[in-house]
Short mmCIF file of C-alpha atoms in Angstrom, two decimals:
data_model
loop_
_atom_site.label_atom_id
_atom_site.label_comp_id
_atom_site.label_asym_id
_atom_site.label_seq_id
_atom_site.Cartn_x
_atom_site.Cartn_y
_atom_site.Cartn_z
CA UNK A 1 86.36 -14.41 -51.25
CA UNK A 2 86.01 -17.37 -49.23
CA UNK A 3 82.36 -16.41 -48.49
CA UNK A 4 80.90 -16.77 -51.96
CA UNK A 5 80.90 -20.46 -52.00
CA UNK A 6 78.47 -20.03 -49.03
CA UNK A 7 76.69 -17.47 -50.40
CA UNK A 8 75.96 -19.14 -54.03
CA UNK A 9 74.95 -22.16 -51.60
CA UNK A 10 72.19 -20.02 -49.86
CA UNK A 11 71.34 -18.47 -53.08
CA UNK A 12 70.78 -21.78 -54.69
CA UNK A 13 68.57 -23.34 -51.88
CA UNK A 14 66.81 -20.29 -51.31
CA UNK A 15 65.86 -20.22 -55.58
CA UNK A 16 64.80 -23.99 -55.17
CA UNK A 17 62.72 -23.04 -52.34
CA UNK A 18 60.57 -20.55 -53.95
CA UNK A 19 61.06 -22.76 -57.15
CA UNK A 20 62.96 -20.71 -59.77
CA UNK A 21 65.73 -24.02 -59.95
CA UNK A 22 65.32 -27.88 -59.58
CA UNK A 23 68.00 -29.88 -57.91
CA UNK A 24 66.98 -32.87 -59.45
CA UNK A 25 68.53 -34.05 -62.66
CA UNK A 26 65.52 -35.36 -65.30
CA UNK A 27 65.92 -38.76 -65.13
CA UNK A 28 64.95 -39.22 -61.64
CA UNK A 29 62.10 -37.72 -59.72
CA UNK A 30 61.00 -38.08 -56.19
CA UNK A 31 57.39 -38.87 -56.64
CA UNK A 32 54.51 -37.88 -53.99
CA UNK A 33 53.86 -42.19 -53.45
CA UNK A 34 49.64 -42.58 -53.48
CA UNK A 35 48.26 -43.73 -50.36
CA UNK A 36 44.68 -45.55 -49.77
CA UNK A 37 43.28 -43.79 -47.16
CA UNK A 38 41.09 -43.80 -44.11
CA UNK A 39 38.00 -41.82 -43.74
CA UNK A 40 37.33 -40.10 -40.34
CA UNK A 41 33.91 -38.57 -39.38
CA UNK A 42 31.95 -37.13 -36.42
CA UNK A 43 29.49 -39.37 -34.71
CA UNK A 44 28.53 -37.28 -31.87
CA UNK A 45 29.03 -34.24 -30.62
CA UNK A 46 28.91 -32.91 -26.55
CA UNK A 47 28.54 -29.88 -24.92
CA UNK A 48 31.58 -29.21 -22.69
CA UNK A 49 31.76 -26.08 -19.81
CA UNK A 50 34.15 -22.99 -20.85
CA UNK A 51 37.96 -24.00 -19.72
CA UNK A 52 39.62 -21.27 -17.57
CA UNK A 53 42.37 -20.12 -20.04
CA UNK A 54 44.46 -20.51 -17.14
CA UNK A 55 47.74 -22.41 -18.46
CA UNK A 56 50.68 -20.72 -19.58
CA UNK A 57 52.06 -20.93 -23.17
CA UNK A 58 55.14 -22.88 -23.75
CA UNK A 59 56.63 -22.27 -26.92
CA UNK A 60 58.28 -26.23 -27.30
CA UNK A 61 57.59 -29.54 -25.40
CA UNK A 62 60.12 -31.96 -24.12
CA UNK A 63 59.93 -35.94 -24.14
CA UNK A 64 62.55 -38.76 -22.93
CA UNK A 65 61.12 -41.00 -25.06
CA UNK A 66 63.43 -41.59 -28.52
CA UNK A 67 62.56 -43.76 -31.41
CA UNK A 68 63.58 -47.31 -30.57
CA UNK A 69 61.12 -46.23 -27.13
CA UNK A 70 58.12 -45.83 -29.79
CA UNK A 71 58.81 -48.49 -31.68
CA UNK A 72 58.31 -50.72 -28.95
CA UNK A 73 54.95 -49.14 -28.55
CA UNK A 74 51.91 -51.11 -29.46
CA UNK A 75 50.17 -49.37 -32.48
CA UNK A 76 46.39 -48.32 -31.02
CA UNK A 77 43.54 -50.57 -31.50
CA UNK A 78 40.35 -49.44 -33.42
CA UNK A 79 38.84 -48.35 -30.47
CA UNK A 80 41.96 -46.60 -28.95
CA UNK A 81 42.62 -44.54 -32.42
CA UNK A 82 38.40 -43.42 -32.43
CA UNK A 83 39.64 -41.99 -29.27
CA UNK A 84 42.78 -40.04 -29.68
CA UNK A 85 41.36 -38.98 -33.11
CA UNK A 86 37.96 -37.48 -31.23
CA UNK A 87 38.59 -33.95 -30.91
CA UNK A 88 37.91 -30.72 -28.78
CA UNK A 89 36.44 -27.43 -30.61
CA UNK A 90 37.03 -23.81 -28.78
CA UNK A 91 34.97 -21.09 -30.20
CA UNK A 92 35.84 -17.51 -30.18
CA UNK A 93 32.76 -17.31 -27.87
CA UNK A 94 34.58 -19.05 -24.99
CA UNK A 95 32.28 -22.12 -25.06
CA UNK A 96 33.70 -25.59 -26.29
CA UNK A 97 32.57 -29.04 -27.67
CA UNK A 98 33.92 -32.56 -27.67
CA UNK A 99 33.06 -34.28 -30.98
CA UNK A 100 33.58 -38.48 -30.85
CA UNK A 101 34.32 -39.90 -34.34
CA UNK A 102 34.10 -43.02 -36.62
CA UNK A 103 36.99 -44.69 -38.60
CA UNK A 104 35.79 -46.27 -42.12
CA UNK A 105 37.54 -47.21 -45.14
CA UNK A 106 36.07 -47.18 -48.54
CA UNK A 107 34.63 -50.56 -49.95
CA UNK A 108 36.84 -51.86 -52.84
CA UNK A 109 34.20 -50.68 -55.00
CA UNK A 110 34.49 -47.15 -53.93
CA UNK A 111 31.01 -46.77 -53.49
CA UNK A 112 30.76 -46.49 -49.81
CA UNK A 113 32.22 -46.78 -46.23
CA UNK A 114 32.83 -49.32 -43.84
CA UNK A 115 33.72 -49.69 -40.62
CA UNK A 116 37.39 -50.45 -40.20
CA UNK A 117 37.78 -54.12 -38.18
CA UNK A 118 38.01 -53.84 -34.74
CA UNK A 119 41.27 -55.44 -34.33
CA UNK A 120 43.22 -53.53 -36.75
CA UNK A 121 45.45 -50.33 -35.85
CA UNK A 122 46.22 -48.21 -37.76
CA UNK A 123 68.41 -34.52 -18.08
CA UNK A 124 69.04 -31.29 -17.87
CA UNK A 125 67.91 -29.37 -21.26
CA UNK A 126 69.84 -27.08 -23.32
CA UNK A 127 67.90 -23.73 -24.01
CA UNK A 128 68.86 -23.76 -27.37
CA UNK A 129 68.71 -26.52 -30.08
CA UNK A 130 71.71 -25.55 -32.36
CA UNK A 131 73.60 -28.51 -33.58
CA UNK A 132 76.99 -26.78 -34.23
CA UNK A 133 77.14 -24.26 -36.50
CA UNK A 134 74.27 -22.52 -36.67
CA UNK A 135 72.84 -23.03 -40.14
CA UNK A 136 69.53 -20.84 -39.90
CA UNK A 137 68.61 -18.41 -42.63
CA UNK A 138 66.56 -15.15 -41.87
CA UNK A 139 64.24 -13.98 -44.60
CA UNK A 140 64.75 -10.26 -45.68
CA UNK A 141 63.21 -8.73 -48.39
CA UNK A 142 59.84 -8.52 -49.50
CA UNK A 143 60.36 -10.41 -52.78
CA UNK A 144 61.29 -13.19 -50.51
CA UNK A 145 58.80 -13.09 -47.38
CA UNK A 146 56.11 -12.60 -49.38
CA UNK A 147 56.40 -15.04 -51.69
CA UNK A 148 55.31 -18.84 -51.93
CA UNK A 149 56.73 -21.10 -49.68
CA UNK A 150 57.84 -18.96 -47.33
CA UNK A 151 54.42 -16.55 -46.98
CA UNK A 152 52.84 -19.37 -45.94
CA UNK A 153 54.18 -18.95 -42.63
CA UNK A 154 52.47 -16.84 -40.09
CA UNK A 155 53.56 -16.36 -36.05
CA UNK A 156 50.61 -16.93 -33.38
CA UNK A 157 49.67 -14.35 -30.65
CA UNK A 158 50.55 -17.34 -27.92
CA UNK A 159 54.22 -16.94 -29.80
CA UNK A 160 54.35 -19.60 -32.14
CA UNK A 161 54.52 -20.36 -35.70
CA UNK A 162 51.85 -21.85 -37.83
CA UNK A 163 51.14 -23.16 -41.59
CA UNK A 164 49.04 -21.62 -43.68
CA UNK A 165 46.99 -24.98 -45.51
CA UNK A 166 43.71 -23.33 -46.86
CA UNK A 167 41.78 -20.01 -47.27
CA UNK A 168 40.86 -19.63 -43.77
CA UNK A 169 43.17 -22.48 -42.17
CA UNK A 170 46.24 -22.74 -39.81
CA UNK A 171 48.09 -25.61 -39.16
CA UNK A 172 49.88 -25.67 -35.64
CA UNK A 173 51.15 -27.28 -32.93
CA UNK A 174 48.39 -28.71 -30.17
CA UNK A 175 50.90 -27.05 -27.52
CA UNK A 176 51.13 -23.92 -28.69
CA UNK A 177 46.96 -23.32 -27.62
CA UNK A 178 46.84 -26.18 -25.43
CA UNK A 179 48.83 -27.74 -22.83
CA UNK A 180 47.14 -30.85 -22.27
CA UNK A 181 45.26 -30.28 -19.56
CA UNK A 182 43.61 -26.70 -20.56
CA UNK A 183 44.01 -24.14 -23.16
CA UNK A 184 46.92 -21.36 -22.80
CA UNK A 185 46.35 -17.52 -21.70
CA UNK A 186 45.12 -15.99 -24.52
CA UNK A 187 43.55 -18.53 -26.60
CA UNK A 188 39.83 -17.27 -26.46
CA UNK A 189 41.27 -14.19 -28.09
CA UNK A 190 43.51 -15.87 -30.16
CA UNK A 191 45.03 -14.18 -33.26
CA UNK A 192 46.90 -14.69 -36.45
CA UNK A 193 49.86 -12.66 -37.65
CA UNK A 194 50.28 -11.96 -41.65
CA UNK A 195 53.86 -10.35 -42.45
CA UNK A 196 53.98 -6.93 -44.40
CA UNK A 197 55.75 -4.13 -45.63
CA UNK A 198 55.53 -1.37 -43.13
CA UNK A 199 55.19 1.05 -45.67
CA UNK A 200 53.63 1.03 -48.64
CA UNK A 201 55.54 1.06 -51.90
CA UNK A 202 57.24 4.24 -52.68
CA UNK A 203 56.47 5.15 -48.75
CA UNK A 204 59.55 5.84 -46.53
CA UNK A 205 61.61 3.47 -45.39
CA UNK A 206 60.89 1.21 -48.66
CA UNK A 207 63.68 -0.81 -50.31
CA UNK A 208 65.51 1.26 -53.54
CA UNK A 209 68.75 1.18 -54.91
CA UNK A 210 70.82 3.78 -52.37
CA UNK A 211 69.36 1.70 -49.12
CA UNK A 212 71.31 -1.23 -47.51
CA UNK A 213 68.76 -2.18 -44.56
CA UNK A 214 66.03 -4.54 -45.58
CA UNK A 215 62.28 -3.06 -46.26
CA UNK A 216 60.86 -3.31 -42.65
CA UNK A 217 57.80 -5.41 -42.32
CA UNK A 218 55.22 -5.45 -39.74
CA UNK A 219 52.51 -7.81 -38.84
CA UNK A 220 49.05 -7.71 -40.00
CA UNK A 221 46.78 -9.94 -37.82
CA UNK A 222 43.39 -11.83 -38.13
CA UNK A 223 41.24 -12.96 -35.04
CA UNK A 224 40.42 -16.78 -35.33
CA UNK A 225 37.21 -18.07 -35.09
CA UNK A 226 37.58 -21.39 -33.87
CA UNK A 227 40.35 -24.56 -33.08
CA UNK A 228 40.21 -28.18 -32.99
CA UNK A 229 42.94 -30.19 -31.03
CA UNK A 230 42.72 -33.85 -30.66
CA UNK A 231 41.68 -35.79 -27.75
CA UNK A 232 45.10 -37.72 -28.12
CA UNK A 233 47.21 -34.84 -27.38
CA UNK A 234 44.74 -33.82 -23.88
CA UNK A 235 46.60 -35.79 -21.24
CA UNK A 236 44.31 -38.51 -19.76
CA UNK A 237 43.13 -39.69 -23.28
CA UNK A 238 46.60 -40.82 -24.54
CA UNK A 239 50.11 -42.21 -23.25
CA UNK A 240 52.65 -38.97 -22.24
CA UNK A 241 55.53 -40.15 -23.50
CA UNK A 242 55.76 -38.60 -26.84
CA UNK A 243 54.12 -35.86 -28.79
CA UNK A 244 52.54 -38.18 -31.44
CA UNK A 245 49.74 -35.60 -31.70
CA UNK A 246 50.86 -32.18 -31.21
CA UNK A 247 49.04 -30.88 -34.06
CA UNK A 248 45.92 -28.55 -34.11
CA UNK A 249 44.09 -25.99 -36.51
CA UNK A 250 42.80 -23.11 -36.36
CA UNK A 251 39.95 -21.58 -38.69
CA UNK A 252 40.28 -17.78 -39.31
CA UNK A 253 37.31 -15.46 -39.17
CA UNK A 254 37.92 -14.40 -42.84
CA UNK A 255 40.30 -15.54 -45.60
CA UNK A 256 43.59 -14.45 -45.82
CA UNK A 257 44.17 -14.28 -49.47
CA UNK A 258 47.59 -16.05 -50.13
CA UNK A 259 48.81 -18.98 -51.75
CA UNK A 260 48.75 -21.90 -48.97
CA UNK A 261 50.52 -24.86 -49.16
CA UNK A 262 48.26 -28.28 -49.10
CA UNK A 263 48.96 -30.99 -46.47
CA UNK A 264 50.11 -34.49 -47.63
CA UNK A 265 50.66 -38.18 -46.06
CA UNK A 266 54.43 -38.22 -45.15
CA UNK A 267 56.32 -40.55 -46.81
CA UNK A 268 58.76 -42.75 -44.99
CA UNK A 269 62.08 -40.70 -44.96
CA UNK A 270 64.20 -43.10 -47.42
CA UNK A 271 61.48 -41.77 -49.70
CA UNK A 272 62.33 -37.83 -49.00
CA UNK A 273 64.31 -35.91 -51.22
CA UNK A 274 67.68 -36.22 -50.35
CA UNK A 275 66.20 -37.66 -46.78
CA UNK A 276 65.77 -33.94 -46.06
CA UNK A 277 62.86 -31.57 -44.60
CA UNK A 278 62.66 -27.82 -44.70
CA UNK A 279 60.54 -25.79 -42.12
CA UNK A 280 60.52 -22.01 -41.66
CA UNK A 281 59.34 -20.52 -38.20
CA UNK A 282 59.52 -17.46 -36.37
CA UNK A 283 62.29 -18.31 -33.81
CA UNK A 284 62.33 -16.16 -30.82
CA UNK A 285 65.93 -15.27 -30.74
CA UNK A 286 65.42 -13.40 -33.32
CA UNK A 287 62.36 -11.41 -33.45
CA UNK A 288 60.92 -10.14 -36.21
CA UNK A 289 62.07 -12.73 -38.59
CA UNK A 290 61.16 -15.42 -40.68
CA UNK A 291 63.94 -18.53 -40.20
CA UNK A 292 64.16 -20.72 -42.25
CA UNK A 293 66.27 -24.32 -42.72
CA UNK A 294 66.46 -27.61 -43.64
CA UNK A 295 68.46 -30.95 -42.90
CA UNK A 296 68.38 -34.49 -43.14
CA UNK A 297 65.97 -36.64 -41.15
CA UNK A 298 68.01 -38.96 -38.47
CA UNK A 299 65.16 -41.45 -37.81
CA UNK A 300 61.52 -41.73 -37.53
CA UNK A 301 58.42 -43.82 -35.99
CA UNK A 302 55.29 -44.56 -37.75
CA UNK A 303 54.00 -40.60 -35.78
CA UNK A 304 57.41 -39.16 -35.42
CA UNK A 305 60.65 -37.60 -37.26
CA UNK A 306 63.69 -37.16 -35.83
CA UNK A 307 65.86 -34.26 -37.29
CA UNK A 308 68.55 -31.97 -36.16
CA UNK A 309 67.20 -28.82 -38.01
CA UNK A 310 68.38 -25.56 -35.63
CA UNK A 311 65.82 -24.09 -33.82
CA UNK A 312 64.50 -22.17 -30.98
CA UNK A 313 61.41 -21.42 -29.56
CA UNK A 314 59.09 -19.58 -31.42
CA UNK A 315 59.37 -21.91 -34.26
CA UNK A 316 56.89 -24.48 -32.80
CA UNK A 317 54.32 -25.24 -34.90
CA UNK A 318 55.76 -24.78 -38.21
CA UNK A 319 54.54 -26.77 -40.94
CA UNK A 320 57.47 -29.05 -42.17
CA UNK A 321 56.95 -29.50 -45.80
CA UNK A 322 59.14 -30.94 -48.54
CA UNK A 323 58.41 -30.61 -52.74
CA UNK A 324 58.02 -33.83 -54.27
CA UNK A 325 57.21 -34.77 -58.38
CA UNK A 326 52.83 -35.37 -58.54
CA UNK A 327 52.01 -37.73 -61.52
CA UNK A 328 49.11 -37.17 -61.94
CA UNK A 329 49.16 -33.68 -62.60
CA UNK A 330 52.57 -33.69 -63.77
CA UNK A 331 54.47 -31.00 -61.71
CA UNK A 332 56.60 -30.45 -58.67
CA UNK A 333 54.70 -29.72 -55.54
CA UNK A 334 55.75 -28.82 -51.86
CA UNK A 335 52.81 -30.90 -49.42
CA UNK A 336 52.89 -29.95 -45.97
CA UNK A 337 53.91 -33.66 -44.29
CA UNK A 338 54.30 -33.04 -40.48
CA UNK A 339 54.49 -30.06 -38.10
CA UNK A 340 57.66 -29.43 -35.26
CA UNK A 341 56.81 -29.98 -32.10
CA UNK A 342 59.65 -29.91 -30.46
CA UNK A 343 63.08 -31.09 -28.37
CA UNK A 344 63.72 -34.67 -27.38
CA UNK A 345 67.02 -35.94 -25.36
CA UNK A 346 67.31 -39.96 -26.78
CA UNK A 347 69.03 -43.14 -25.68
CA UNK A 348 70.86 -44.17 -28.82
CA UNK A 349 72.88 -47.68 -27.56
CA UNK A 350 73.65 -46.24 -24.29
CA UNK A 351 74.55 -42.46 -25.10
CA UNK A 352 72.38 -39.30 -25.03
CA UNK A 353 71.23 -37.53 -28.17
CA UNK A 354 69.42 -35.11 -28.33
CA UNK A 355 67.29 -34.12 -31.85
CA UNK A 356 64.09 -31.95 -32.82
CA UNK A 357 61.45 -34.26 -33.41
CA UNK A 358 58.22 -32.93 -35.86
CA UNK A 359 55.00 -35.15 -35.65
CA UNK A 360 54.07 -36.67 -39.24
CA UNK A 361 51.04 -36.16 -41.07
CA UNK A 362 49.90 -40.28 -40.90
CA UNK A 363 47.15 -41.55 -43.36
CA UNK A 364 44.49 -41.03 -39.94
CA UNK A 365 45.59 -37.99 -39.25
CA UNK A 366 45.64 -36.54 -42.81
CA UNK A 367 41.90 -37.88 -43.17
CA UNK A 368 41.20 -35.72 -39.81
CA UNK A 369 42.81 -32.49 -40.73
CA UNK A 370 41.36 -32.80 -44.00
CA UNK A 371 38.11 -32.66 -43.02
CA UNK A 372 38.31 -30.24 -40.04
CA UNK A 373 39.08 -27.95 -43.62
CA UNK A 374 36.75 -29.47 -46.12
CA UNK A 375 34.15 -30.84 -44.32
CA UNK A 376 33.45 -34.10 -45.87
CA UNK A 377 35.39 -37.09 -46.99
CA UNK A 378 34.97 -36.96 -50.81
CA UNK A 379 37.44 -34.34 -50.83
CA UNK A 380 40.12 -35.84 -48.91
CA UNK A 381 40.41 -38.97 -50.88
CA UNK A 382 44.12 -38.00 -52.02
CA UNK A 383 47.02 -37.65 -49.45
#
């Protein structure tokens, strides 16, 4: 008996995560906060030679650099943030272009964009990151997997995880095609993988009443047509001590045809609900399965949250996402806010931590991702 507590505790989470139960009393709702934000469009676009595929994947990325080491950062200027926001494309072709871009904001009036002002700005490693008891869930069960969050989450051929965001869009990490200096093995003939029952219902091996193992699932995968990665996270262009932009996406060759979860400006942490973050990844210990977790957020920087969620490689990438009350429309949603990267060792007043760190989805960067989807600004005017 001493189980069931724990099990009535999974049960719970796992009903708020698909959204069956609400762990918030009435009176009080955390409330998605409304953000004026940036507007970020191509000025220019290059012709670059094909890269040589040549680096090998690495499922997470490592930096020495904690929080109070970022804070002392100087924020970029204009001209620095044009930069790191400029972007590579790689097409399924092989060939690859370097687009430069602009940085506006919208007049008071709302009728048009300006240019934003020019002095403004916006030891030895454990294998695995388990804090303790290891508090990962797998997913089992079709009613589960493929339902809404946690179909949203779909495992690259490089290995890692990514975030389903529109009909034909992946959130990732930059890493997982990229290691900032060329793009990984595999990445011209890069692919998507959809989880699915490996038999169809009624088939053998399906889930009834007399059977105790979990349907098996397979993948299902879908070439991709073409990835952006910023020019921040390609080493040269940016400072290497963190992972500030370790995000990329990825544009299928057709649409998928599931519920995706939208991306949103994260919210500074004391805002979270219950200062926590959930994520759900395909972590390579255990293959085959969709992990997912949650727990509280330790600190952040303006591009960075700290956390101590369990994970292991594999789940890189994952879109971290939490489910917050929207006024205007007057229901709960979960918004996609930042996406693990990966393991940092930190100085905290003399003694070495070490945490998971995800990059967050800043008002910049939400204007950029948004309109690698949509395709013009008009659309992305809500974070």
């Amino acid at each position: 008996m001493a189980g069931i507590p724990g099990l009535l505790f999974l049960l719970f989470f796992l009903l708020c995560a698909v959204g069956q139960v609400s762990p918030y009393s009435a009176p009080w709702k955390p409330t998605w906060p409304a953000y004026r934000l940036p507007v970020v469009l191509p000025q220019s676009t290059l012709n670059l030679a094909k890269p040589d595929f040549g680096a090998e994947a690495k499922l997470e990325v490592s930096s020495s650099c904690g929080p109070q080491c970022h804070k002392g950062t100087p924020l970029p200027t204009y001209e620095e943030a044009k930069q790191y926001l400029s972007y590579e494309t790689l097409y399924a072709n092989g060939s690859r272009t370097e687009t430069q871009v602009g940085i506006y904001i919208l007049s008071s009036s709302g009728d048009g964009a300006q240019h934003r002002d020019s002095g403004s700005s916006g030891k030895s490693r454990r294998k695995r990151q388990i804090y303790g008891y290891d508090s990962r869930f797998s997913i089992f069960g079709k009613d589960f997997l493929l339902n809404y969050p946690f179909s949203t989450s779909v495992k690259l051929s490089t290995g890692c995880t990514g975030t389903l965001v529109a009909e034909k869009h992946v959130l990732t990490a930059a890493h997982c095609i990229h290691d900032g200096k060329t793009y990984v093995k595999g990445t011209q003939k890069l692919r998507v993988g959809f989880l699915k029952p490996k038999f169809k219902d009624g088939g053998r091996g399906a889930n009834d009443s007399t059977s105790a193992m979990p349907e098996q699932m397979k993948f299902q995968w879908i070439r991709v047509k073409r990835t952006h990665v910023p020019k921040g996270w390609i080493k040269g262009n940016a400072n290497d001590i963190g992972m500030d932009y370790d995000y990329a996406l990825l544009e299928l060759k057709k649409p998928h045809k599931r519920k995706f979860m939208k991306i949103g400006v994260s919210p500074p942490a004391k805002q979270l609900p219950g200062g926590r973050i959930h994520f759900s990844g395909y972590d390579n210990d255990r293959p085959g399965n969709l992990v997912y977790r949650f727990c509280d957020v330790k600190d952040e920087t303006y591009d960075l949250l700290y956390q101590q969620c369990d994970a292991q490689p594999g789940a890189s990438g994952s879109g971290v996402y939490v489910r917050m009350w929207k006024r205007q429309q007057q229901k709960w949603e979960r918004k996609i806010i930042g996406i693990f990267s990966g393991h940092q060792w930190v100085d905290m007043n003399g003694s070495p931590q070490d945490f998971n760190v995800a990059v967050r989805i800043t008002p910049l960067k939400y204007a950029q991702i948004c309109y690698w989807i949509k395709g013009n600004y008009l659309d992305c005017r809500e974070g």
